[in-house]
Coordinates of C-alpha atoms in Angstrom, one line a residue:
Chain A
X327 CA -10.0 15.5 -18.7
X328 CA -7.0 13.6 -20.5
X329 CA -5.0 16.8 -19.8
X330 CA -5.3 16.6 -16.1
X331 CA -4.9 13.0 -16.1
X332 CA -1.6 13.4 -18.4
X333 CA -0.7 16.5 -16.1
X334 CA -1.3 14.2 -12.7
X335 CA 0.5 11.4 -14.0
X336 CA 3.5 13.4 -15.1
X337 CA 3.7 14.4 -11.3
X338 CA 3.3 11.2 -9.2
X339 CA 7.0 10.4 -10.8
X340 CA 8.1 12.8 -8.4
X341 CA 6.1 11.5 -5.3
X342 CA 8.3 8.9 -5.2
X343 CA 12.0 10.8 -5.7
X344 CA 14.8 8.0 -7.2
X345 CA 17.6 10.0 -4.4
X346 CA 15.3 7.9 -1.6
X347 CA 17.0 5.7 0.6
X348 CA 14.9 2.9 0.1
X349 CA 15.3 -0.4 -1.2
X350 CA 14.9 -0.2 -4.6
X351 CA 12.8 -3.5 -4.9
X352 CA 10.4 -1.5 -2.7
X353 CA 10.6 1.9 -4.4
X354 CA 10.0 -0.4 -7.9
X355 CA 7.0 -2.1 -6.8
X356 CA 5.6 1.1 -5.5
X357 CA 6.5 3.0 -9.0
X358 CA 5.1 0.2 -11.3
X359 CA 1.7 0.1 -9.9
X360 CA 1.6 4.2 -9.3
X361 CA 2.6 4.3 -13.0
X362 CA 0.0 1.7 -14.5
X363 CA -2.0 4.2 -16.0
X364 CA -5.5 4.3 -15.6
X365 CA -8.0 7.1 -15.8
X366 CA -6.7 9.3 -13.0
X367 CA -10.2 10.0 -12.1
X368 CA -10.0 10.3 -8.5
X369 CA -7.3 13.1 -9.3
X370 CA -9.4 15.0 -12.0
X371 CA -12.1 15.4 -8.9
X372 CA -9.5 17.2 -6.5
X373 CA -8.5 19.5 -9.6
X374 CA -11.8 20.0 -11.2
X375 CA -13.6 21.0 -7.9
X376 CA -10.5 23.1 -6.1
X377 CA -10.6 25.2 -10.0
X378 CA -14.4 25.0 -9.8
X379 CA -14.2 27.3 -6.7
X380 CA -12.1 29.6 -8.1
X381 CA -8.9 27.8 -6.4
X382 CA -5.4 26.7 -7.9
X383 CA -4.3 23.8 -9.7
X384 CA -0.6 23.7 -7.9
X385 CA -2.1 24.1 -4.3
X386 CA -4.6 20.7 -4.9
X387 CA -1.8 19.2 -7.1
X388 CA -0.1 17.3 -3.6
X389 CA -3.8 15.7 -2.7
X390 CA -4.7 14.7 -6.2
X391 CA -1.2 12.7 -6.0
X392 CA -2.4 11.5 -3.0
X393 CA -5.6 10.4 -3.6
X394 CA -4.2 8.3 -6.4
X395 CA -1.1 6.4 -4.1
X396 CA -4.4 5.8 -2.2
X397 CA -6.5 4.4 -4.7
X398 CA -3.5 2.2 -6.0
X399 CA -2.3 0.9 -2.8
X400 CA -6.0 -0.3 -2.4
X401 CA -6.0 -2.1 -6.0
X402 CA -2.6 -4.1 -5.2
X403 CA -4.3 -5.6 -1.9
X404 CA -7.4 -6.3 -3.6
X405 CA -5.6 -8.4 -6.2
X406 CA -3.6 -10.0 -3.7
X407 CA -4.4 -14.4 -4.0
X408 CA -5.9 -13.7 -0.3
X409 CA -8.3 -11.2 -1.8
X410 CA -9.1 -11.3 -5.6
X411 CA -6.6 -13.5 -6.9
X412 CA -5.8 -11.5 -9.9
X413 CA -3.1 -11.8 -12.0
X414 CA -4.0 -8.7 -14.1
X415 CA -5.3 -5.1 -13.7
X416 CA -5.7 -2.6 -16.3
X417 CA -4.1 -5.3 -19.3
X418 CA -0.5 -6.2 -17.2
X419 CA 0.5 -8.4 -14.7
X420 CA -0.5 -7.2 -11.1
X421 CA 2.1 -6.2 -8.3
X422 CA 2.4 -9.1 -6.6
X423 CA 2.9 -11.6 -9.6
X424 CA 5.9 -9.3 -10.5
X425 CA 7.4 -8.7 -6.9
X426 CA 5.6 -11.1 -5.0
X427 CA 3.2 -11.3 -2.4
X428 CA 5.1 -10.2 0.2
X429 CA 6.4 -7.2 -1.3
X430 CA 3.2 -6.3 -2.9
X431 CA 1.5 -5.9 0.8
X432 CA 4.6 -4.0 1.9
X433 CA 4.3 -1.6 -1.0
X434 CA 0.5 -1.5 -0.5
X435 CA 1.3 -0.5 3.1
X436 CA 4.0 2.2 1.9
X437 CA 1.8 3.8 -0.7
X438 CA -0.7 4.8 2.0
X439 CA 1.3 5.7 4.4
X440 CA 3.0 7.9 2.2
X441 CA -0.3 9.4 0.7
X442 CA -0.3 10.8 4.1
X443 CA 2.9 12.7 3.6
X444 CA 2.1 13.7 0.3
X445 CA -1.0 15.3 1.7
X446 CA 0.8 17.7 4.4
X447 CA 2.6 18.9 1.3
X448 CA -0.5 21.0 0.4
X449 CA 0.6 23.0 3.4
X450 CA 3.9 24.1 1.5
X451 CA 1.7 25.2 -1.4
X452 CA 0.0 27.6 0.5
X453 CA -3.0 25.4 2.2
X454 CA -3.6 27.1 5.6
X455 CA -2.7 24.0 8.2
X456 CA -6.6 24.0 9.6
X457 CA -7.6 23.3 5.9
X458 CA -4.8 20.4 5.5
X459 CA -5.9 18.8 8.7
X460 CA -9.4 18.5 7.9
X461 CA -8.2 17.2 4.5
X462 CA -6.2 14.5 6.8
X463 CA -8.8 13.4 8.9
X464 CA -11.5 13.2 6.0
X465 CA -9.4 10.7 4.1
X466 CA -8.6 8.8 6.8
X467 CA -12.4 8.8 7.5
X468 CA -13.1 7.9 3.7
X469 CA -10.3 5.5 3.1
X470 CA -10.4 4.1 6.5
X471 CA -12.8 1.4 8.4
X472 CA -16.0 3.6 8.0
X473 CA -15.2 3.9 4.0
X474 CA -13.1 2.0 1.6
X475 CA -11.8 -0.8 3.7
X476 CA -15.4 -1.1 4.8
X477 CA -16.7 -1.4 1.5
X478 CA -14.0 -4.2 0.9
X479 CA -14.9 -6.2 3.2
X480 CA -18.4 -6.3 3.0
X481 CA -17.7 -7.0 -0.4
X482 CA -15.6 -10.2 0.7
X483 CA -18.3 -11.3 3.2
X484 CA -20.8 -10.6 0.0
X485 CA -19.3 -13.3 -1.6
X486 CA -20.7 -15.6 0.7
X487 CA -24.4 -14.4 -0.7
X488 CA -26.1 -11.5 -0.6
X489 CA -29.5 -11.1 -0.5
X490 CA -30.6 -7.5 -0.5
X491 CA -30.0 -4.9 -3.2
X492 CA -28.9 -2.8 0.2
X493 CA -26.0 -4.9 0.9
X494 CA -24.9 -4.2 -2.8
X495 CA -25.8 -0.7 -2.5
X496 CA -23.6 -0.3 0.9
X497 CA -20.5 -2.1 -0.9
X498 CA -20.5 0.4 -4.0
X499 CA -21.0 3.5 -2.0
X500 CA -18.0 2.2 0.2
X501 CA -16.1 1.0 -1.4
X502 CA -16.1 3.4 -4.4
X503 CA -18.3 6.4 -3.2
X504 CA -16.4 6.9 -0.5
X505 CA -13.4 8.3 -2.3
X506 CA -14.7 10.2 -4.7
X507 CA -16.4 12.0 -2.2
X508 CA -13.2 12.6 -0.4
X509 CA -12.3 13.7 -3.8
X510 CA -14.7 16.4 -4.2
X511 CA -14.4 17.5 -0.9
X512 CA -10.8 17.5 -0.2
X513 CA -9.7 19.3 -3.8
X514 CA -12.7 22.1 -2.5
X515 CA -11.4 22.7 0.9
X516 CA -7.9 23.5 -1.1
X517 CA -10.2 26.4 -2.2
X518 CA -11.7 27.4 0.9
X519 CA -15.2 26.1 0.4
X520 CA -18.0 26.9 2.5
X521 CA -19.5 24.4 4.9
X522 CA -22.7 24.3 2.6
X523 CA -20.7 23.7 -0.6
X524 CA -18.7 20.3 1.4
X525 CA -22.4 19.0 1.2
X526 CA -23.3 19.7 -1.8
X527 CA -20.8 17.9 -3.0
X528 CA -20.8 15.1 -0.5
X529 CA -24.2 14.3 -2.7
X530 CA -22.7 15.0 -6.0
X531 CA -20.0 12.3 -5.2
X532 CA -22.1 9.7 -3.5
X533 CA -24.8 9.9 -6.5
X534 CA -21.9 9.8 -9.2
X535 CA -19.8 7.0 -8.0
X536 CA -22.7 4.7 -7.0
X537 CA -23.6 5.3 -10.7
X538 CA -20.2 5.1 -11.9
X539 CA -20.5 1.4 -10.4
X540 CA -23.6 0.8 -11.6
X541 CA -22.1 1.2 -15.1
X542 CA -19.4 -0.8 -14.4
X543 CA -21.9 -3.7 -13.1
X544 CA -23.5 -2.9 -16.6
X545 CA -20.1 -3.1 -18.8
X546 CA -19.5 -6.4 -17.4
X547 CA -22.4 -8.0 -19.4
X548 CA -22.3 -5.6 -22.5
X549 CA -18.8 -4.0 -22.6
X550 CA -15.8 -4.6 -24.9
X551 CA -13.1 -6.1 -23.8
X552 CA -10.3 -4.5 -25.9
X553 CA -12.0 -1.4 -25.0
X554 CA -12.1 -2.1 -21.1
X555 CA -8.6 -4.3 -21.5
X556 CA -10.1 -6.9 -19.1
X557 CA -12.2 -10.0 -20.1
X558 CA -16.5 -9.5 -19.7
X559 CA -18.6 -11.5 -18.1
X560 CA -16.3 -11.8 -15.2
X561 CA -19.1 -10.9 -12.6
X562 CA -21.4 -14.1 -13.8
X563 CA -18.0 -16.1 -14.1
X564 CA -17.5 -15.7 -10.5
X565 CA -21.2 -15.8 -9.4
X566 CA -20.7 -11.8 -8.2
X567 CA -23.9 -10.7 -7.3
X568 CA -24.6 -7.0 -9.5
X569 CA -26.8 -4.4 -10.3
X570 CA -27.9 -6.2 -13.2
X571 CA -28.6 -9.3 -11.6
X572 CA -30.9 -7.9 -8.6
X573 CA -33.4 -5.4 -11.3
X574 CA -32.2 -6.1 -14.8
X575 CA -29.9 -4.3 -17.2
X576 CA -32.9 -1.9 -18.3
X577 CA -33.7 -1.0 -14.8
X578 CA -29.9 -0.6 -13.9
X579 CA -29.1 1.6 -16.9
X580 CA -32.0 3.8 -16.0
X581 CA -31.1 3.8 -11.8
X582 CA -27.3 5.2 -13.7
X583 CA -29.2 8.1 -15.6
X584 CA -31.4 8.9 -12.2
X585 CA -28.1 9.3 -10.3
X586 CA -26.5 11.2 -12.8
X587 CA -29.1 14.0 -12.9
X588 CA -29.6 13.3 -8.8
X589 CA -25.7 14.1 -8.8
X590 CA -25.9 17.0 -11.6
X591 CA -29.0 18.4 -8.9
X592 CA -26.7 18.4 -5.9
X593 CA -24.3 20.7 -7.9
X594 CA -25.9 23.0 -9.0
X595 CA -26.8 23.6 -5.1
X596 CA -23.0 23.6 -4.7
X597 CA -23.3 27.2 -5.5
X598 CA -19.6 27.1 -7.7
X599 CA -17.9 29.8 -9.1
X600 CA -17.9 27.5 -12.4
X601 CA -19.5 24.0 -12.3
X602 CA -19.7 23.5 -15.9
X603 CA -16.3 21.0 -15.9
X604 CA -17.8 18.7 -13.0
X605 CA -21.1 18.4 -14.8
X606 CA -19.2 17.6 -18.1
X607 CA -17.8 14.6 -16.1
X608 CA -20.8 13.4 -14.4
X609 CA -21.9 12.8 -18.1
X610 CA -19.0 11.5 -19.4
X611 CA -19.0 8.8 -16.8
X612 CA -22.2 7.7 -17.9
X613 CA -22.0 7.4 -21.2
X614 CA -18.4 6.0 -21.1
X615 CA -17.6 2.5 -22.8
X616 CA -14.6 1.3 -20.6
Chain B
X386 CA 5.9 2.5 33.2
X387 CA 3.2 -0.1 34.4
X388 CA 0.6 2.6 35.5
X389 CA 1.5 4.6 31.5
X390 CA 0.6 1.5 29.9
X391 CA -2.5 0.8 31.6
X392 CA -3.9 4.4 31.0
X393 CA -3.1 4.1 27.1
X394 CA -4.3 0.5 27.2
X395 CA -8.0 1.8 28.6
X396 CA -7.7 4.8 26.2
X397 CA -7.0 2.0 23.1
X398 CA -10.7 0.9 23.8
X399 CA -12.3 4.1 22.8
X400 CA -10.6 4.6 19.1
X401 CA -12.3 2.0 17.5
X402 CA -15.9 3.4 19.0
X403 CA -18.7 0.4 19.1
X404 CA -21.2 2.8 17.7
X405 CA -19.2 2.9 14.5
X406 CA -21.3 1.4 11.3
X407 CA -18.5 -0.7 10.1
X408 CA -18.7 -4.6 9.3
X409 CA -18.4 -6.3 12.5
X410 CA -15.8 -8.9 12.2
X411 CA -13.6 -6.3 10.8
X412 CA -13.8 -4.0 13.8
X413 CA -13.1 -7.6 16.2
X414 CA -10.6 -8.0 14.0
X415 CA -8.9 -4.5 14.4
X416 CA -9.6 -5.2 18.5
X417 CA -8.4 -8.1 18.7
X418 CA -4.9 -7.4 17.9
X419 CA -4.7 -3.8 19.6
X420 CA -6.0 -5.4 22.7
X421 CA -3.5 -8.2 22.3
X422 CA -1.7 -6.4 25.3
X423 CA 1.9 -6.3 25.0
X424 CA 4.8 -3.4 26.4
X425 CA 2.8 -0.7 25.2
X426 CA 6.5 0.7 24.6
X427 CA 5.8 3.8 22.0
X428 CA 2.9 5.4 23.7
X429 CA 5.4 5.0 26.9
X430 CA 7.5 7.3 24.8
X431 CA 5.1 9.8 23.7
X432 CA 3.8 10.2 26.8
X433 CA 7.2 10.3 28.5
X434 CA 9.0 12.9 26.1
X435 CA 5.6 15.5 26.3
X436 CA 5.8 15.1 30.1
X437 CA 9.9 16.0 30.2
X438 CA 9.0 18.9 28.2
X439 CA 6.3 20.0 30.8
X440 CA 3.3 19.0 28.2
X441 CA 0.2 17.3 29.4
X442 CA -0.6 13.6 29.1
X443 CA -4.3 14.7 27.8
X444 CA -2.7 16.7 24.9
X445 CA 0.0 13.8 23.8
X446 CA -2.5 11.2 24.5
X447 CA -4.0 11.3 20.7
X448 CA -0.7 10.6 19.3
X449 CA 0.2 7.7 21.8
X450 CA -2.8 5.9 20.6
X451 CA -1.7 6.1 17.1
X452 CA 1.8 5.2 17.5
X453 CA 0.5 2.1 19.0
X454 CA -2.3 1.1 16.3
X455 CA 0.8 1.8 13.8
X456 CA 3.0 -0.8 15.5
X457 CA 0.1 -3.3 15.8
X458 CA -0.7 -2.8 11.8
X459 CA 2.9 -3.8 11.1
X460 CA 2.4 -6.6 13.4
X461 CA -0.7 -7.9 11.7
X462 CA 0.9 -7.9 8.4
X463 CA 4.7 -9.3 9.4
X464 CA 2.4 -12.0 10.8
X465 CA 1.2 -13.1 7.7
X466 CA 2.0 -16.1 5.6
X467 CA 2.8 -14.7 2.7
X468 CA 5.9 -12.5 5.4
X469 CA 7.2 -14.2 8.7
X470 CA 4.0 -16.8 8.5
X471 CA 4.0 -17.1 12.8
X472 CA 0.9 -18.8 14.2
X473 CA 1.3 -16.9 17.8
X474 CA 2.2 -13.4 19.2
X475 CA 2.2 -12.6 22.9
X476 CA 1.3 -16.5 23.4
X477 CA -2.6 -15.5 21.2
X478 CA -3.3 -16.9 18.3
X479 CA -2.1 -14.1 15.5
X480 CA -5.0 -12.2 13.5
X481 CA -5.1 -14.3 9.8
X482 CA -5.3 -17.3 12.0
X483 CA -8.5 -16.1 13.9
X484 CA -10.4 -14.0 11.1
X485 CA -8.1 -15.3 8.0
X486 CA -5.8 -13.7 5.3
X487 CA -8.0 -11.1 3.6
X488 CA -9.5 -9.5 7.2
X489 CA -6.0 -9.7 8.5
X490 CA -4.6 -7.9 5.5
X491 CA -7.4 -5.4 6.2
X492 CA -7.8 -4.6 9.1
X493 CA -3.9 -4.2 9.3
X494 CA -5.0 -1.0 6.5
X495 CA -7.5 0.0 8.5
X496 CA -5.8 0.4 11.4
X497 CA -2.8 2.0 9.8
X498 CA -5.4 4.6 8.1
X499 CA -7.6 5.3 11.4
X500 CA -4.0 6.4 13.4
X501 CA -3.8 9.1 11.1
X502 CA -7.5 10.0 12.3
X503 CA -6.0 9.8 16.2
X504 CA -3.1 12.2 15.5
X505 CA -5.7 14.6 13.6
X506 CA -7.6 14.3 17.3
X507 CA -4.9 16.2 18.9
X508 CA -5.9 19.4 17.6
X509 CA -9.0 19.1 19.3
X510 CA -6.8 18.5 22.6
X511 CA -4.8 22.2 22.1
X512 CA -1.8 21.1 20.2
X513 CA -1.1 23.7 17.3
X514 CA -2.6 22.8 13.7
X515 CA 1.2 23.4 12.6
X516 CA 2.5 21.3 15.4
X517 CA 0.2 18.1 14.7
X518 CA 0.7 18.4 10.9
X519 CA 4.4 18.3 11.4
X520 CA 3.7 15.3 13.5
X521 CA 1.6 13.5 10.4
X522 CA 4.6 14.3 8.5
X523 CA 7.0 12.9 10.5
X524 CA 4.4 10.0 11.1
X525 CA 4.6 9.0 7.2
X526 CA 8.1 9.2 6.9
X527 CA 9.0 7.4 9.6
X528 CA 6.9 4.3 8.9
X529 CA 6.5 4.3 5.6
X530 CA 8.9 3.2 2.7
X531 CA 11.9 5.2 4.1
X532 CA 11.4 4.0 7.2
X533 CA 9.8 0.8 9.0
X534 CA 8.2 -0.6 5.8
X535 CA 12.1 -0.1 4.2
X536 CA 13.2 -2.1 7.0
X537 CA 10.7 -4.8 6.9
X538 CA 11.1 -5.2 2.9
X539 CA 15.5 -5.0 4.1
X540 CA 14.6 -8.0 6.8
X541 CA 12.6 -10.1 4.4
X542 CA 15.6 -9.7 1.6
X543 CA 18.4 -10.4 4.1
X544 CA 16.7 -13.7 5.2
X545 CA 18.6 -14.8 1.0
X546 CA 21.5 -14.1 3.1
X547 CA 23.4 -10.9 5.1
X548 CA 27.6 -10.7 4.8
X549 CA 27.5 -7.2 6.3
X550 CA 26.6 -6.1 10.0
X551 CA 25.7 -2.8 8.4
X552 CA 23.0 -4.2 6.6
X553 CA 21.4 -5.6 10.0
X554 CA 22.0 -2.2 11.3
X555 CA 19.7 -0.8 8.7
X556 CA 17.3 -3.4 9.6
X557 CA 17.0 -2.7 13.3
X558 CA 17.3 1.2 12.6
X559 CA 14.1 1.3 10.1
X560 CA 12.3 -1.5 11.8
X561 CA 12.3 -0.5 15.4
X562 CA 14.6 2.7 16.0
X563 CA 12.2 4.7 13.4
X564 CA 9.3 4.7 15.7
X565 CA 10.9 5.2 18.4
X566 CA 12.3 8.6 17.1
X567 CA 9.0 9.4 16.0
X568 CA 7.6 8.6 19.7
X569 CA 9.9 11.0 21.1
X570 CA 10.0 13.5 19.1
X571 CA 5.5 13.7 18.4
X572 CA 5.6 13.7 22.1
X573 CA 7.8 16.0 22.2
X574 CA 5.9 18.2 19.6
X575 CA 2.7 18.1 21.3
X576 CA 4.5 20.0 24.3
X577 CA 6.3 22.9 22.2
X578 CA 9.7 21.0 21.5
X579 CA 12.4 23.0 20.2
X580 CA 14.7 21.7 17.2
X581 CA 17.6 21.4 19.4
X582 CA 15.4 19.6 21.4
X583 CA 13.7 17.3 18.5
X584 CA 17.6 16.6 17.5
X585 CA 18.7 15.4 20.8
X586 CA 15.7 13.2 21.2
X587 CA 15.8 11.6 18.0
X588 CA 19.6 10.5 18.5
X589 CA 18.1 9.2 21.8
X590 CA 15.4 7.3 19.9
X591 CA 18.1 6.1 17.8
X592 CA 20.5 4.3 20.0
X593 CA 17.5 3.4 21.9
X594 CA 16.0 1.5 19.1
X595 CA 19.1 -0.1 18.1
X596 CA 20.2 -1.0 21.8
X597 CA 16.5 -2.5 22.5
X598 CA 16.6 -4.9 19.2
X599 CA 20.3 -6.3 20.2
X600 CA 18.6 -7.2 23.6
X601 CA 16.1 -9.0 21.8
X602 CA 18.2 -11.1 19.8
X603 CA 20.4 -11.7 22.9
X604 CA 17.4 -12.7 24.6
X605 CA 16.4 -15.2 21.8
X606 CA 19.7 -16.9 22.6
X607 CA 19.5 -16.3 26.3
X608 CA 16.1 -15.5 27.2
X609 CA 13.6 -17.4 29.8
X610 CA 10.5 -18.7 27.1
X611 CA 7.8 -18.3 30.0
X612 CA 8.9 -14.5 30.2
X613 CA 8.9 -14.1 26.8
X614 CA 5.6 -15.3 25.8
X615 CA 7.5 -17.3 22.9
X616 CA 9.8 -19.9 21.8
X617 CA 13.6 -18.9 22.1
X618 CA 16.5 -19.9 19.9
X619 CA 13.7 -19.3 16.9
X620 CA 16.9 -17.0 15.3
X621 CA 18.9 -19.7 15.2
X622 CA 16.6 -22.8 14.1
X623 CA 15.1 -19.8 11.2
X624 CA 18.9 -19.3 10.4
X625 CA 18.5 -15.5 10.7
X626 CA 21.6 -13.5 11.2
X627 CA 21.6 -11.5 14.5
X628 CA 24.2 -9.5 16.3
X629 CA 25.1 -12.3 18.6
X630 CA 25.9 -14.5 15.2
X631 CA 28.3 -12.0 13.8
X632 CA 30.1 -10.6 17.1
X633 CA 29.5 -12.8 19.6
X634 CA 27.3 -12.3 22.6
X635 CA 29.2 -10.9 25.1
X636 CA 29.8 -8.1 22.2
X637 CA 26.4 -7.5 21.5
X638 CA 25.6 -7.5 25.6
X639 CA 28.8 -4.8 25.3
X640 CA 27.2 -3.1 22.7
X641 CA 23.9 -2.5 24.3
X642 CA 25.5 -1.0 27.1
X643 CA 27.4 1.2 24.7
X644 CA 24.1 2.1 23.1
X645 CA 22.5 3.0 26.4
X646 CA 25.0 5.4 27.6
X647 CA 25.4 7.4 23.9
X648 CA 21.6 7.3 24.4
X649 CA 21.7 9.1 27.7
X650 CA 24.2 11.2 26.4
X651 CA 21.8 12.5 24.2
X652 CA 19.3 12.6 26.8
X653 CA 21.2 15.1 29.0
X654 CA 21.9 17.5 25.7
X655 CA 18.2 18.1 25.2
X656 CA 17.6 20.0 28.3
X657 CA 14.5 18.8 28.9
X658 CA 12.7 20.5 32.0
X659 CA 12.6 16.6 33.5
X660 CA 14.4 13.6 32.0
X661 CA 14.4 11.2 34.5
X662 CA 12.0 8.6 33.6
X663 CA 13.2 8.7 29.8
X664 CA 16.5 7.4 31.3
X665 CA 14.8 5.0 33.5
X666 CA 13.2 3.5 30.5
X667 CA 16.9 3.6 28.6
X668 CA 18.3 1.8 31.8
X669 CA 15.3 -0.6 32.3
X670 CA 15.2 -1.7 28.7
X671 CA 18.8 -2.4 28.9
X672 CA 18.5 -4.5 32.1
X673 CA 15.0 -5.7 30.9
X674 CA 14.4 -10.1 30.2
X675 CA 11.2 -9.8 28.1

């Protein structure tokens, strides 16, 4: 995992190429949140499940770039002071208390659209042009208005009080689900998967990220903070209805392990040349401390 | 040009489909603004350029959609406070000051992510995989950081001051002339358009683009406020540098004529089968007083 993460980061440096002709305020913003570390996990999915099926690192390389400008554009509107309000993510100070607000939505707005470009790359490295498309069209399906931006703002009308578990459970598979199933799917269509294997894996990523923010609910009542490099109890702080506070932290920690071995289930239906690397994940995520 | 705009105006309705399961107000909110009416200018030129070429209307109709929910994302967000901060557009309330800052912010993402969606459509309309990826390419480079979001962050950093015509050039060029090259030339594409052909177009799209934001800051000096739907002389009293401040008006008014004629120029070099009512739309933008 930290190789592919080390291996992704050392290539979004060139999503972005300094010889632009762009103003460099722009090109600075976009670079320091694209470069803000982080575990890359969204990434590790296109690679792990493109070389589960037998398929190539280089060829899934341009959408596991540009799944991440997609994931990071999304974290610099959600900390914008109309949103969140946050002045840090992952330990420093977010984009728009460096570059301000302004430029923090413009760079927001240029790392998706560029995602897009970064995607038709995958053509280049030997994608057939059917496979890219339907690689376009599911992540603006999954990032779009039926998926993350969804998610968000249910999210920001949850705020307002929620009172079924549903509602939660419609956030987190939005707003977090949504793009690790792209993920999955998109790094396996790099590989030619079958229709039958997309599904499988469709289920594999909806189980694992609604448990991967299950555990995230659960870390913000027992986590460490130096370890997760953001302050606990921040949910309760801002009266953010969780996982925890609808059935308990017992009942929560066991609703991750059910998903996790609902998740490993749907894999091994995915009928993979070698699974054993996804699998390895869906554990890791639930055992993982930060 | 009236009876273009209607058709894409009816068509607008159907990509945001009411059966969609996404939050309500975020789907008004998306509506709201792409409904907001206005020249309908870029599917005009998608539309236009695939017709010249001898395409059909049905096959470039896809990416005329998306052109136009790109232009009314960057609307949405140069509306906001945090950028211009403008209370109206077209004479409506703008989006953040019906549905607030965070849906405005949103919904401006999710429209800029479901336009990829429409372009991916076209396929299903008979344009070439190849041909519609090169048009998602082209789509991402032209409004994203090296083109109209470049020119939006340029505008907001030449409002600390401008002492170079050149650098309003940019502005213009990456704000407006960028999509209208890519109009043109994913029009074109969707018909079958040669390089030669793309070339010539895009130099059209250029001095089109450029010509067309002259004549609107002459008509902030000159223009009739009914007509416009907006308060003129708003350059002035916001101390923004225009064309008519540093050369005068009757050289701008020169230079849009200039601008028109290089872009018909152009026009006649890319042998298109029919390119009348591309140099209608040069000539009536020229003459146009809203």
């Amino acid at each position: 995992m930290q190789e592919i993460a080390t291996y992704v980061g050392d290539q979004l440096k060139f999503v972005l190429p300094i010889e632009w002709s762009v103003p460099v305020n722009l090109q600075e913003s976009m670079q320091y949140s694209l470069m803000a570390g982080g575990k890359r996990l969204r990434p590790l999915f296109v690679i792990a499940a493109a070389e589960a099926l037998g398929g190539s690192r280089q060829a899934a390389l341009p959408v596991a770039c540009a799944v991440e400008m997609v994931h990071t554009y999304s974290l610099v509107h959600d900390d914008l002071p109309a949103m969140d309000n946050d002045d840090y993510r992952r330990g420093k100070l977010t984009n728009h208390k460096v570059y301000g607000e302004a430029m923090a939505i413009l760079a927001g707005d240029a790392l998706l659209t560029q995602a897009f470009y970064t995607v038709t790359e995958a053509a280049k490295a030997g994608v057939p042009a059917e496979a890219v498309l339907a690689i376009i069209s599911d992540m603006s399906e999954y990032a779009g208005p039926r998926g993350m931006v969804g998610g968000q703002v249910a999210d920001m009308e949850g705020e307002q009080g929620m009172t079924e578990i549903a509602q939660l459970e419609y956030i987190h598979l939005h707003k977090t689900a949504d793009l690790f199933m792209f993920s999955l799917t998109a790094g396996a269509r790099t590989a030619g998967a079958t229709e039958e294997q997309l599904d499988a894996l469709r289920r594999f990523g909806s189980d694992l990220g609604l448990a991967f923010q299950i555990q995230d609910d659960i870390l913000d009542v027992i986590g460490d903070e130096a370890l997760l490099g953001k302050k606990t109890q921040s949910d309760i702080k801002a009266q953010k209805v969780t996982y925890p506070y609808f059935i308990g932290l017992e009942a929560s920690q066991a609703e991750v392990e059910r998903l996790t071995e609902s998740a490993k289930q749907a894999l091994a239906e995915a009928n993979l040349a070698d699974s054993q690397r996804l699998a390895e994940i869906a554990d890791y995520l639930m055992k993982r401390d930060h």
